[in-house]
């Protein structure tokens, strides 16, 4: 199924974090924090100003991004867990 977010929303796939600490200890699944890094899957067309002018998106599909810890809404599309968030929830690109 093809999914395209509306307006200034972005569909993001979380990138898995490290399973070991720098010292080599293995982190159990229940102690891991959800990663705040992801890859943009698709983007909407952008927001609109009051005048109707389109504000272009700053990110594009394939970009690696950092986002806030509690950002976005978790959804399942084609059996894959993804996040939908506003572009303003993205802190920056890598």
Coordinates of C-alpha atoms in Angstrom, one line a residue, residues 49-91:
X49 CA 0.5 30.2 4.5
X50 CA -2.7 32.1 5.1
X51 CA -2.3 33.5 1.6
X52 CA -2.4 30.0 0.2
X53 CA 1.3 29.9 -0.8
X54 CA 2.9 26.5 -0.3
X55 CA 5.8 26.3 2.1
X56 CA 8.2 23.6 0.8
X57 CA 9.3 20.7 3.0
X58 CA 12.9 20.8 4.3
X59 CA 13.3 17.0 4.4
X60 CA 12.8 14.4 1.7
X61 CA 12.4 10.6 1.5
X62 CA 15.7 8.9 2.4
X63 CA 16.9 11.6 4.8
X64 CA 18.2 10.4 8.2
X65 CA 16.7 12.6 10.9
X66 CA 16.7 13.1 14.7
X67 CA 13.4 13.8 16.4
X68 CA 12.1 14.3 19.9
X69 CA 11.7 11.4 22.3
X70 CA 7.9 11.7 22.4
X71 CA 7.3 12.9 18.9
X72 CA 4.9 11.4 16.4
X73 CA 2.1 8.9 16.3
X74 CA 2.9 5.2 16.0
X75 CA 1.1 3.5 13.1
X76 CA 1.4 0.1 11.4
X77 CA 1.5 0.1 7.6
X78 CA 2.0 -3.1 5.7
X79 CA 3.0 -4.8 9.0
X80 CA 5.8 -2.3 9.6
X81 CA 5.8 0.0 12.7
X82 CA 6.3 3.6 11.5
X83 CA 5.8 7.1 12.9
X84 CA 3.8 10.0 11.5
X85 CA 4.9 13.4 12.8
X86 CA 4.9 17.1 11.8
X87 CA 8.0 18.4 10.2
X88 CA 8.4 20.8 13.1
X89 CA 8.9 17.7 15.4
X90 CA 12.1 16.9 13.5
X91 CA 15.2 18.4 15.2

